[in-house]
Amino acid sequence: MTITAAIRHGWPLGLVVWAGTWAFQNPQQAATQAATKEDHQAMMTLLGISSLRQGANGSNKQAPNYANYDESKANPFPKLPDPLVLKNGKRVKNARTWWKQRRPEIVEEFDREIYGRVPKVTPSVKWEITSTVNEKKGEVDVITKQLVGHVDNSSYPQITVDIRLSLTTPANAKGPVPVMMEFGFTGFPPRPGSPAMPARPPGAAPVGPSWQEQVLAKGWGYAILSPNSIQADNGAGLTQGVIGLVNKGQRRKADDWGALRAWAWGASRALDYFETDKSVNARKVGVDGHSRYGKAAAVAMAYDQRFSIAYVSSSGEGGVKLHRRNWGELVENVAGSGEYHWMAGNFMKYAGPLQWSDLPVDSHELVALCAPRPVFIGAGATNGDGWVDAKGMFLAAAGAGPVYRLLGKRDMGTSEFPPIETALISGDVAFRQHSGGHTPGPNWPVFITFAQRYWAPAGL
Ligand code: GCU
């Protein structure tokens, strides 16, 4: 997160100054940045790319490359790949062809070109409960477990990966409960060598009950997963964390996994644990995240069909925003040295010699990979959260509609972008743009209403 990005996201100035002072005084951060630039350059060399197009400038209105917020210029490539046409040109007419042929084709293209491949064999994870505490969250008696997932590093003992997770369930639950798992903006001590993130996502201070209290009020539990404990949030860290462990400390190949898939892999390992914990109904585990972790939530949901539901908040470019849209953040931004580590190296090609329209798939097909399971896609107002392109995410949700219908589920019911604060939650793919800024908060109650249809049909 750069200082200008922090200001764009509405961080209080005091926090920005504090973070800035911390950044400038920290020689480790400078070393991380240098190693990141080197890794980014090494990937460009591997891809045979000599230069990348510049990303959009999100903060300086005078800049020639200031981000576009004009809808008349937003759709240079309006034709999207058809999720229901096979690569051989034949139309997908039934669910069987979707599952057996078309879905694997789409997965392969996301693997190779966008998010990278998870290695065929990944190390096992041994979960250890490090503490169990009875406490109160708001008015509710809860049990909170802290866990560490020790990733087997016998193949390369130089790298240690200990995944941090916490699980909170109502103490008086009559049986296993549904659980929402969030990719947390830490609240955990940072991994040595990775820059600390603020404990709270930037944005407005929460009003009313926290999302955790809202979830508990339904009788559900929640979990917080620490992404940085799985994989650092920078390019320098790609030779460490679980990606570095599997690669034995070497740099990535062009189609190796990026941080988003590594974070999602960690979420799947947490779900493995939930399957063994009697307080959790592992068939009702949802995943959520905001901003870069909104991207991770979308990826986790798309790839692991055990997740029951997802709340994907302000995921933007690299998440469920259409890559073909010219609005706010662009492919070029994510391909830059500050963010390329989220993706496969191959993704950088689309900000170099290739165009967005050369991508074999687009984000509506990422949403389609979630079908038939319910997904809620959220964003804030353009004024405050324009960078993430609410309409580009809405169009992806709409573009996944035909796949939901093919699988016997309901689409959003419209392909017209709705007025702000209109909840489109009657189908199985849902959308709402709230009127706050870059924050997941205002959409939580709406997401919970949506989730209740699946998790508490009798009402609670
Ligand atoms: C930057 C980045 C976004 C990302 C966001 C965040 O703004 O450009 O893609 O979602 O940081 O995670 O806060």
Short mmCIF file of C-alpha atoms and ligand atoms in Angstrom, two decimals:
data_model
loop_
_atom_site.label_atom_id
_atom_site.label_comp_id
_atom_site.label_asym_id
_atom_site.label_seq_id
_atom_site.Cartn_x
_atom_site.Cartn_y
_atom_site.Cartn_z
CA MET A 1 0.00 0.00 0.00
CA THR A 2 1.53 3.27 -1.05
CA ILE A 3 0.92 6.52 0.79
CA THR A 4 -1.19 7.89 -2.06
CA ALA A 5 -3.21 4.67 -2.10
CA ALA A 6 -3.70 4.98 1.65
CA ILE A 7 -5.02 8.50 1.24
CA ARG A 8 -7.24 7.40 -1.66
CA HIS A 9 -8.64 4.70 0.60
CA GLY A 10 -9.53 7.35 3.14
CA TRP A 11 -7.06 6.46 5.88
CA PRO A 12 -6.95 9.13 8.55
CA LEU A 13 -3.99 11.41 7.91
CA GLY A 14 -2.46 10.55 11.30
CA LEU A 15 -2.32 6.89 10.36
CA VAL A 16 -0.78 7.70 6.99
CA VAL A 17 1.91 9.82 8.63
CA TRP A 18 2.56 7.08 11.17
CA ALA A 19 2.75 4.41 8.47
CA GLY A 20 4.93 6.66 6.32
CA THR A 21 7.36 7.37 9.14
CA TRP A 22 7.51 3.69 9.91
CA ALA A 23 8.13 2.82 6.26
CA PHE A 24 10.89 5.36 5.78
CA GLN A 25 12.67 4.37 8.95
CA ASN A 26 12.59 0.69 8.25
CA PRO A 27 15.63 -0.57 6.36
CA GLN A 28 14.04 -3.99 6.10
CA GLN A 29 11.22 -2.49 4.07
CA ALA A 30 13.71 -0.91 1.68
CA ALA A 31 15.42 -4.29 1.27
CA THR A 32 12.05 -5.94 0.63
CA GLN A 33 11.27 -3.36 -2.04
CA ALA A 34 14.61 -3.88 -3.76
CA ALA A 35 14.21 -7.67 -3.75
CA THR A 36 10.66 -7.24 -5.07
CA LYS A 37 11.85 -5.12 -8.00
CA GLU A 38 14.48 -7.74 -8.77
CA ASP A 39 11.97 -10.58 -8.77
CA HIS A 40 9.55 -8.56 -10.91
CA GLN A 41 12.32 -7.85 -13.41
CA ALA A 42 13.37 -11.53 -13.39
CA MET A 43 9.81 -12.55 -14.28
CA MET A 44 9.72 -10.02 -17.12
CA THR A 45 12.98 -11.46 -18.44
CA LEU A 46 11.58 -14.98 -18.18
CA LEU A 47 8.52 -13.86 -20.15
CA GLY A 48 10.65 -12.03 -22.71
CA ILE A 49 8.96 -8.69 -21.94
CA SER A 50 11.06 -5.56 -22.07
CA SER A 51 8.45 -3.08 -20.86
CA LEU A 52 4.98 -2.95 -19.38
CA ARG A 53 2.31 -0.34 -20.02
CA GLN A 54 1.83 2.09 -17.15
CA GLY A 55 -1.08 1.56 -14.78
CA ALA A 56 -3.76 4.11 -13.97
CA ASN A 57 -2.94 6.83 -11.46
CA GLY A 58 -5.53 6.64 -8.70
CA SER A 59 -4.73 9.80 -6.80
CA ASN A 60 -3.58 12.67 -9.04
CA LYS A 61 -6.39 14.10 -11.18
CA GLN A 62 -3.88 16.13 -13.18
CA ALA A 63 -1.87 13.08 -14.21
CA PRO A 64 -2.18 12.14 -17.89
CA ASN A 65 -2.85 8.56 -16.85
CA TYR A 66 -5.39 9.47 -14.15
CA ALA A 67 -7.85 6.58 -13.70
CA ASN A 68 -10.91 6.68 -15.92
CA TYR A 69 -14.27 7.23 -14.20
CA ASP A 70 -16.25 8.02 -17.35
CA GLU A 71 -18.64 5.23 -18.31
CA SER A 72 -18.57 6.25 -21.99
CA LYS A 73 -14.89 5.23 -22.10
CA ALA A 74 -15.15 2.23 -19.81
CA ASN A 75 -15.86 -0.57 -22.27
CA PRO A 76 -13.26 -0.69 -25.02
CA PHE A 77 -13.72 -4.48 -25.29
CA PRO A 78 -17.42 -5.13 -24.68
CA LYS A 79 -17.39 -8.67 -26.06
CA LEU A 80 -16.69 -11.16 -23.30
CA PRO A 81 -15.63 -14.80 -23.75
CA ASP A 82 -18.76 -16.98 -23.59
CA PRO A 83 -18.63 -19.23 -20.50
CA LEU A 84 -20.96 -21.67 -22.23
CA VAL A 85 -19.01 -22.20 -25.46
CA LEU A 86 -16.34 -24.90 -25.49
CA LYS A 87 -12.93 -24.19 -26.98
CA ASN A 88 -13.95 -26.34 -29.96
CA GLY A 89 -16.77 -23.86 -30.64
CA LYS A 90 -19.60 -26.13 -29.47
CA ARG A 91 -22.25 -24.80 -27.13
CA VAL A 92 -22.57 -26.21 -23.62
CA LYS A 93 -26.14 -27.44 -23.38
CA ASN A 94 -26.21 -29.38 -20.15
CA ALA A 95 -24.73 -29.52 -16.68
CA ARG A 96 -22.73 -32.64 -17.50
CA THR A 97 -20.81 -30.87 -20.29
CA TRP A 98 -20.22 -27.93 -17.95
CA TRP A 99 -18.72 -30.12 -15.22
CA LYS A 100 -16.84 -32.56 -17.46
CA GLN A 101 -15.54 -30.25 -20.17
CA ARG A 102 -16.17 -26.53 -19.96
CA ARG A 103 -15.42 -25.91 -16.30
CA PRO A 104 -12.05 -27.71 -16.50
CA GLU A 105 -11.21 -25.62 -19.61
CA ILE A 106 -11.91 -22.41 -17.71
CA VAL A 107 -9.96 -23.61 -14.66
CA GLU A 108 -6.97 -24.39 -16.88
CA GLU A 109 -6.97 -20.87 -18.32
CA PHE A 110 -7.24 -19.19 -14.94
CA ASP A 111 -4.45 -21.47 -13.71
CA ARG A 112 -2.09 -20.82 -16.59
CA GLU A 113 -2.70 -17.16 -17.37
CA ILE A 114 -4.17 -15.45 -14.33
CA TYR A 115 -3.68 -16.89 -10.85
CA GLY A 116 -1.09 -19.62 -11.46
CA ARG A 117 -1.12 -23.32 -10.72
CA VAL A 118 -1.11 -24.78 -7.25
CA PRO A 119 1.55 -27.53 -7.35
CA LYS A 120 0.18 -31.06 -7.82
CA VAL A 121 1.56 -32.02 -4.44
CA THR A 122 1.55 -29.48 -1.64
CA PRO A 123 2.92 -30.12 1.85
CA SER A 124 0.58 -31.40 4.52
CA VAL A 125 -0.51 -29.14 7.36
CA LYS A 126 -0.69 -30.24 10.98
CA TRP A 127 -3.06 -28.12 13.02
CA GLU A 128 -2.26 -27.40 16.64
CA ILE A 129 -4.67 -25.67 19.02
CA THR A 130 -2.46 -23.30 20.98
CA SER A 131 -5.16 -21.87 23.25
CA THR A 132 -8.85 -22.21 24.03
CA VAL A 133 -10.51 -19.32 25.81
CA ASN A 134 -14.06 -18.77 27.05
CA GLU A 135 -14.91 -15.13 26.54
CA LYS A 136 -17.69 -12.71 25.67
CA LYS A 137 -18.10 -11.13 22.28
CA GLY A 138 -20.68 -8.38 22.66
CA GLU A 139 -23.47 -10.11 24.58
CA VAL A 140 -22.62 -13.62 23.49
CA ASP A 141 -20.61 -16.25 25.36
CA VAL A 142 -18.11 -17.70 22.93
CA ILE A 143 -15.22 -20.12 22.78
CA THR A 144 -12.18 -18.88 20.87
CA LYS A 145 -9.47 -21.21 19.75
CA GLN A 146 -6.13 -20.01 18.47
CA LEU A 147 -4.55 -22.40 16.02
CA VAL A 148 -1.29 -22.82 14.22
CA GLY A 149 -1.10 -24.89 11.05
CA HIS A 150 2.43 -26.26 10.81
CA VAL A 151 3.24 -26.78 7.13
CA ASP A 152 5.46 -29.83 6.58
CA ASN A 153 8.84 -28.49 5.51
CA SER A 154 10.80 -31.74 5.53
CA SER A 155 11.47 -31.22 1.79
CA TYR A 156 13.15 -27.86 2.47
CA PRO A 157 13.74 -27.14 6.18
CA GLN A 158 15.23 -23.68 5.47
CA ILE A 159 11.67 -22.33 5.14
CA THR A 160 9.14 -22.55 7.95
CA VAL A 161 5.46 -21.79 7.36
CA ASP A 162 3.11 -21.63 10.33
CA ILE A 163 -0.43 -20.66 9.36
CA ARG A 164 -2.31 -18.62 11.94
CA LEU A 165 -6.03 -19.08 12.39
CA SER A 166 -8.58 -18.31 15.07
CA LEU A 167 -12.02 -19.86 15.44
CA THR A 168 -14.83 -18.42 17.55
CA THR A 169 -18.08 -20.30 18.10
CA PRO A 170 -21.05 -19.63 20.42
CA ALA A 171 -20.43 -21.38 23.75
CA ASN A 172 -24.08 -22.42 24.03
CA ALA A 173 -24.48 -23.90 20.56
CA LYS A 174 -26.57 -27.08 20.51
CA GLY A 175 -24.47 -28.60 17.75
CA PRO A 176 -22.05 -27.80 14.95
CA VAL A 177 -22.53 -24.26 13.61
CA PRO A 178 -21.98 -22.55 10.24
CA VAL A 179 -18.81 -20.46 10.20
CA MET A 180 -17.74 -17.40 8.21
CA MET A 181 -13.99 -17.34 7.69
CA GLU A 182 -12.36 -14.02 6.90
CA PHE A 183 -8.99 -13.33 5.34
CA GLY A 184 -8.03 -10.97 8.14
CA PHE A 185 -6.23 -7.68 7.91
CA THR A 186 -4.04 -9.31 10.56
CA GLY A 187 -4.74 -8.68 14.21
CA PHE A 188 -1.97 -11.28 14.32
CA PRO A 189 1.67 -10.41 14.85
CA PRO A 190 3.31 -9.96 11.43
CA ARG A 191 5.55 -12.65 10.05
CA PRO A 192 9.16 -11.70 10.47
CA GLY A 193 10.27 -10.02 7.26
CA SER A 194 6.82 -9.00 6.06
CA PRO A 195 5.58 -5.45 6.48
CA ALA A 196 2.88 -4.99 9.08
CA MET A 197 -0.63 -4.14 7.90
CA PRO A 198 -3.00 -1.99 9.92
CA ALA A 199 -5.21 -4.03 12.22
CA ARG A 200 -8.37 -2.74 10.55
CA PRO A 201 -9.01 -2.36 6.81
CA PRO A 202 -8.77 1.27 5.80
CA GLY A 203 -12.15 2.96 5.58
CA ALA A 204 -14.79 4.37 7.87
CA ALA A 205 -14.84 3.37 11.52
CA PRO A 206 -17.48 0.69 12.06
CA VAL A 207 -20.87 1.76 13.37
CA GLY A 208 -23.21 -0.66 15.14
CA PRO A 209 -22.35 -4.27 15.85
CA SER A 210 -19.22 -5.66 14.23
CA TRP A 211 -19.59 -8.30 11.54
CA GLN A 212 -18.52 -10.87 14.09
CA GLU A 213 -21.34 -9.82 16.42
CA GLN A 214 -23.81 -9.93 13.53
CA VAL A 215 -22.72 -13.45 12.64
CA LEU A 216 -22.96 -14.59 16.28
CA ALA A 217 -26.45 -13.09 16.54
CA LYS A 218 -27.52 -15.69 13.96
CA GLY A 219 -26.01 -18.46 16.04
CA TRP A 220 -23.09 -18.86 13.64
CA GLY A 221 -19.37 -18.72 14.33
CA TYR A 222 -16.48 -16.96 12.65
CA ALA A 223 -12.84 -17.55 11.92
CA ILE A 224 -9.97 -15.27 11.01
CA LEU A 225 -7.16 -16.53 8.82
CA SER A 226 -3.87 -14.65 8.57
CA PRO A 227 -2.89 -14.48 4.88
CA ASN A 228 0.61 -13.19 5.62
CA SER A 229 1.38 -16.28 7.67
CA ILE A 230 0.82 -18.36 4.50
CA GLN A 231 2.49 -16.11 1.95
CA ALA A 232 3.95 -12.62 2.31
CA ASP A 233 2.17 -9.79 0.54
CA ASN A 234 5.09 -8.77 -1.67
CA GLY A 235 7.22 -10.02 -4.53
CA ALA A 236 10.31 -10.44 -2.37
CA GLY A 237 8.45 -13.08 -0.39
CA LEU A 238 7.81 -15.32 -3.40
CA THR A 239 10.93 -17.34 -2.64
CA GLN A 240 9.60 -17.82 0.90
CA GLY A 241 6.21 -18.72 2.38
CA VAL A 242 4.43 -21.77 1.02
CA ILE A 243 5.28 -20.83 -2.59
CA GLY A 244 8.98 -20.61 -1.76
CA LEU A 245 8.82 -23.79 0.32
CA VAL A 246 7.46 -25.85 -2.57
CA ASN A 247 9.98 -24.23 -4.97
CA LYS A 248 12.81 -24.87 -2.50
CA GLY A 249 13.66 -21.19 -2.30
CA GLN A 250 13.86 -20.66 -6.07
CA ARG A 251 11.95 -18.08 -8.12
CA ARG A 252 8.61 -18.92 -9.72
CA LYS A 253 7.98 -20.27 -13.19
CA ALA A 254 5.60 -18.22 -15.34
CA ASP A 255 2.57 -20.34 -14.49
CA ASP A 256 3.36 -20.97 -10.82
CA TRP A 257 0.85 -19.84 -8.22
CA GLY A 258 0.77 -16.32 -6.90
CA ALA A 259 -0.15 -15.07 -3.44
CA LEU A 260 -3.91 -15.13 -4.09
CA ARG A 261 -3.87 -18.86 -4.77
CA ALA A 262 -1.50 -19.42 -1.86
CA TRP A 263 -3.86 -17.54 0.48
CA ALA A 264 -6.79 -19.52 -0.94
CA TRP A 265 -4.82 -22.76 -0.46
CA GLY A 266 -4.37 -21.80 3.19
CA ALA A 267 -8.13 -21.23 3.48
CA SER A 268 -8.70 -24.73 2.13
CA ARG A 269 -6.31 -26.14 4.73
CA ALA A 270 -8.28 -24.27 7.42
CA LEU A 271 -11.42 -25.91 6.02
CA ASP A 272 -9.68 -29.31 6.33
CA TYR A 273 -9.29 -28.51 10.01
CA PHE A 274 -12.93 -27.44 10.38
CA GLU A 275 -13.92 -30.84 9.00
CA THR A 276 -12.33 -32.33 12.12
CA ASP A 277 -13.69 -29.84 14.68
CA LYS A 278 -17.04 -30.88 16.15
CA SER A 279 -18.11 -27.32 16.88
CA VAL A 280 -18.16 -26.49 13.13
CA ASN A 281 -20.66 -27.56 10.48
CA ALA A 282 -18.05 -27.97 7.74
CA ARG A 283 -20.73 -28.12 5.05
CA LYS A 284 -21.63 -24.54 5.95
CA VAL A 285 -18.32 -22.73 5.94
CA GLY A 286 -18.28 -19.44 4.07
CA VAL A 287 -15.34 -17.29 3.08
CA ASP A 288 -15.06 -13.51 3.01
CA GLY A 289 -12.52 -10.81 2.47
CA HIS A 290 -12.15 -7.20 1.49
CA SER A 291 -10.05 -5.56 -1.21
CA ARG A 292 -6.96 -7.75 -1.87
CA TYR A 293 -8.55 -10.28 0.45
CA GLY A 294 -11.81 -9.92 -1.47
CA LYS A 295 -9.80 -11.19 -4.42
CA ALA A 296 -8.54 -14.05 -2.24
CA ALA A 297 -12.10 -14.87 -1.13
CA ALA A 298 -13.25 -15.05 -4.77
CA VAL A 299 -10.35 -17.32 -5.67
CA ALA A 300 -10.90 -19.59 -2.65
CA MET A 301 -14.60 -19.90 -3.46
CA ALA A 302 -14.01 -20.53 -7.17
CA TYR A 303 -11.43 -23.24 -6.68
CA ASP A 304 -12.58 -25.14 -3.59
CA GLN A 305 -16.11 -26.41 -4.03
CA ARG A 306 -16.42 -27.26 -0.37
CA PHE A 307 -16.96 -23.57 0.50
CA SER A 308 -20.65 -23.03 0.96
CA ILE A 309 -20.94 -19.27 0.33
CA ALA A 310 -18.76 -16.20 -0.20
CA TYR A 311 -18.90 -12.50 0.56
CA VAL A 312 -16.49 -10.87 -1.88
CA SER A 313 -16.03 -7.23 -0.88
CA SER A 314 -14.47 -4.55 -3.09
CA SER A 315 -12.30 -7.11 -4.84
CA GLY A 316 -11.69 -4.95 -7.92
CA GLU A 317 -9.01 -5.69 -10.51
CA GLY A 318 -7.56 -9.18 -10.04
CA GLY A 319 -10.80 -10.03 -8.22
CA VAL A 320 -14.20 -10.05 -9.88
CA LYS A 321 -13.94 -6.79 -11.82
CA LEU A 322 -13.87 -7.51 -15.56
CA HIS A 323 -10.27 -7.22 -16.77
CA ARG A 324 -11.61 -5.80 -20.04
CA ARG A 325 -13.02 -2.70 -18.30
CA ASN A 326 -11.31 0.66 -18.32
CA TRP A 327 -12.36 2.02 -14.92
CA GLY A 328 -10.27 2.65 -11.83
CA GLU A 329 -7.57 0.06 -11.34
CA LEU A 330 -6.33 -1.74 -14.46
CA VAL A 331 -4.54 -4.94 -15.42
CA GLU A 332 -1.43 -2.75 -15.76
CA ASN A 333 -1.56 -1.76 -12.08
CA VAL A 334 -1.76 -5.35 -10.90
CA ALA A 335 1.06 -6.33 -13.29
CA GLY A 336 3.33 -3.72 -11.68
CA SER A 337 5.94 -4.54 -9.06
CA GLY A 338 3.65 -3.66 -6.13
CA GLU A 339 0.97 -6.24 -6.97
CA TYR A 340 2.18 -8.79 -9.57
CA HIS A 341 2.94 -11.26 -6.79
CA TRP A 342 -0.81 -11.81 -6.32
CA MET A 343 -0.99 -13.40 -9.76
CA ALA A 344 0.78 -15.86 -12.06
CA GLY A 345 3.78 -14.35 -13.83
CA ASN A 346 1.97 -14.95 -17.12
CA PHE A 347 -0.62 -12.33 -16.14
CA MET A 348 1.99 -9.63 -16.75
CA LYS A 349 1.91 -10.37 -20.49
CA TYR A 350 -1.49 -8.70 -20.72
CA ALA A 351 0.04 -5.40 -19.63
CA GLY A 352 2.95 -5.83 -21.99
CA PRO A 353 2.79 -7.07 -25.52
CA LEU A 354 -0.79 -8.33 -25.16
CA GLN A 355 -4.06 -6.51 -24.45
CA TRP A 356 -6.82 -7.19 -21.90
CA SER A 357 -8.92 -8.55 -24.75
CA ASP A 358 -6.32 -11.28 -25.35
CA LEU A 359 -7.13 -12.87 -21.99
CA PRO A 360 -8.76 -16.21 -22.78
CA VAL A 361 -11.15 -15.81 -19.85
CA ASP A 362 -12.54 -12.89 -17.87
CA SER A 363 -13.81 -12.46 -14.34
CA HIS A 364 -17.44 -13.37 -15.07
CA GLU A 365 -16.02 -16.86 -15.55
CA LEU A 366 -14.34 -16.71 -12.13
CA VAL A 367 -17.80 -16.05 -10.68
CA ALA A 368 -19.15 -18.86 -12.87
CA LEU A 369 -16.65 -21.27 -11.27
CA CYS A 370 -18.45 -20.61 -7.97
CA ALA A 371 -21.78 -21.81 -9.40
CA PRO A 372 -24.10 -23.24 -8.26
CA ARG A 373 -23.00 -22.04 -4.81
CA PRO A 374 -24.17 -18.62 -3.59
CA VAL A 375 -21.87 -15.62 -3.99
CA PHE A 376 -22.43 -12.06 -2.78
CA ILE A 377 -20.43 -9.37 -4.54
CA GLY A 378 -20.17 -6.00 -2.83
CA ALA A 379 -18.57 -2.59 -3.35
CA GLY A 380 -18.79 0.96 -2.09
CA ALA A 381 -19.79 4.14 -3.89
CA THR A 382 -17.75 5.45 -6.80
CA ASN A 383 -16.92 8.42 -4.63
CA GLY A 384 -14.60 6.61 -2.20
CA ASP A 385 -14.46 3.17 -3.79
CA GLY A 386 -14.34 4.00 -7.51
CA TRP A 387 -10.95 2.28 -7.88
CA VAL A 388 -12.57 -1.18 -7.56
CA ASP A 389 -15.16 -0.58 -10.33
CA ALA A 390 -18.51 -1.61 -8.84
CA LYS A 391 -20.10 -1.76 -12.30
CA GLY A 392 -17.28 -3.95 -13.65
CA MET A 393 -17.99 -6.38 -10.81
CA PHE A 394 -21.74 -6.20 -11.37
CA LEU A 395 -21.19 -7.06 -15.05
CA ALA A 396 -19.09 -10.07 -14.02
CA ALA A 397 -21.89 -11.23 -11.71
CA ALA A 398 -24.38 -10.77 -14.57
CA GLY A 399 -22.08 -12.61 -16.99
CA ALA A 400 -22.04 -15.63 -14.69
CA GLY A 401 -25.85 -15.77 -14.78
CA PRO A 402 -26.14 -18.24 -17.69
CA VAL A 403 -24.00 -20.78 -15.81
CA TYR A 404 -26.10 -20.46 -12.66
CA ARG A 405 -29.22 -20.97 -14.78
CA LEU A 406 -27.74 -23.97 -16.57
CA LEU A 407 -27.13 -25.53 -13.14
CA GLY A 408 -30.73 -24.91 -12.09
CA LYS A 409 -30.04 -21.80 -10.01
CA ARG A 410 -31.12 -18.18 -10.29
CA ASP A 411 -29.15 -15.31 -11.77
CA MET A 412 -29.36 -11.73 -10.44
CA GLY A 413 -32.59 -11.09 -12.29
CA THR A 414 -31.23 -8.13 -14.24
CA SER A 415 -28.31 -7.04 -16.37
CA GLU A 416 -29.04 -3.34 -15.74
CA PHE A 417 -26.68 -1.75 -13.23
CA PRO A 418 -28.96 -0.90 -10.28
CA PRO A 419 -29.16 2.38 -8.35
CA ILE A 420 -26.82 2.54 -5.38
CA GLU A 421 -27.97 0.60 -2.26
CA THR A 422 -30.22 -1.70 -4.30
CA ALA A 423 -29.76 -5.21 -2.94
CA LEU A 424 -29.96 -7.79 -5.71
CA ILE A 425 -30.22 -10.80 -3.45
CA SER A 426 -33.13 -12.82 -4.76
CA GLY A 427 -30.93 -15.08 -6.91
CA ASP A 428 -27.94 -17.23 -6.08
CA VAL A 429 -25.44 -14.69 -7.37
CA ALA A 430 -25.96 -11.41 -5.55
CA PHE A 431 -24.74 -7.83 -5.74
CA ARG A 432 -24.97 -4.59 -3.79
CA GLN A 433 -23.16 -1.29 -3.97
CA HIS A 434 -23.32 0.54 -0.64
CA SER A 435 -22.92 4.27 -0.26
CA GLY A 436 -19.84 4.16 2.00
CA GLY A 437 -16.23 4.13 0.86
CA HIS A 438 -13.67 1.34 0.65
CA THR A 439 -15.11 -0.78 3.45
CA PRO A 440 -17.02 -4.07 3.73
CA GLY A 441 -19.06 -2.87 6.73
CA PRO A 442 -22.29 -1.50 5.23
CA ASN A 443 -22.95 -4.65 3.18
CA TRP A 444 -22.59 -7.11 6.07
CA PRO A 445 -26.25 -7.00 7.19
CA VAL A 446 -27.36 -7.52 3.57
CA PHE A 447 -24.94 -10.39 3.09
CA ILE A 448 -26.25 -12.01 6.27
CA THR A 449 -29.84 -11.76 5.04
CA PHE A 450 -28.67 -13.47 1.84
CA ALA A 451 -26.69 -16.15 3.72
CA GLN A 452 -29.60 -16.87 6.02
CA ARG A 453 -31.53 -18.30 3.08
CA TYR A 454 -28.91 -21.03 2.81
CA TRP A 455 -27.78 -21.46 6.39
CA ALA A 456 -30.89 -20.94 8.48
CA PRO A 457 -33.84 -21.68 6.25
CA ALA A 458 -36.11 -21.94 9.27
CA GLY A 459 -35.05 -18.46 10.34
CA LEU A 460 -33.26 -17.50 13.51
C1 GCU B 1 -4.60 -1.21 -3.63
C2 GCU B 1 -4.74 -2.10 -4.84
C3 GCU B 1 -6.04 -2.88 -4.85
C4 GCU B 1 -6.24 -3.58 -3.54
C5 GCU B 1 -6.10 -2.58 -2.41
C6 GCU B 1 -6.21 -3.19 -1.00
O1 GCU B 1 -5.51 -0.16 -3.74
O2 GCU B 1 -4.62 -1.31 -5.99
O3 GCU B 1 -6.04 -3.82 -5.90
O4 GCU B 1 -7.46 -4.22 -3.51
O5 GCU B 1 -4.84 -1.95 -2.47
O6 GCU B 1 -6.10 -4.37 -0.82
O7 GCU B 1 -6.36 -2.41 -0.07
#
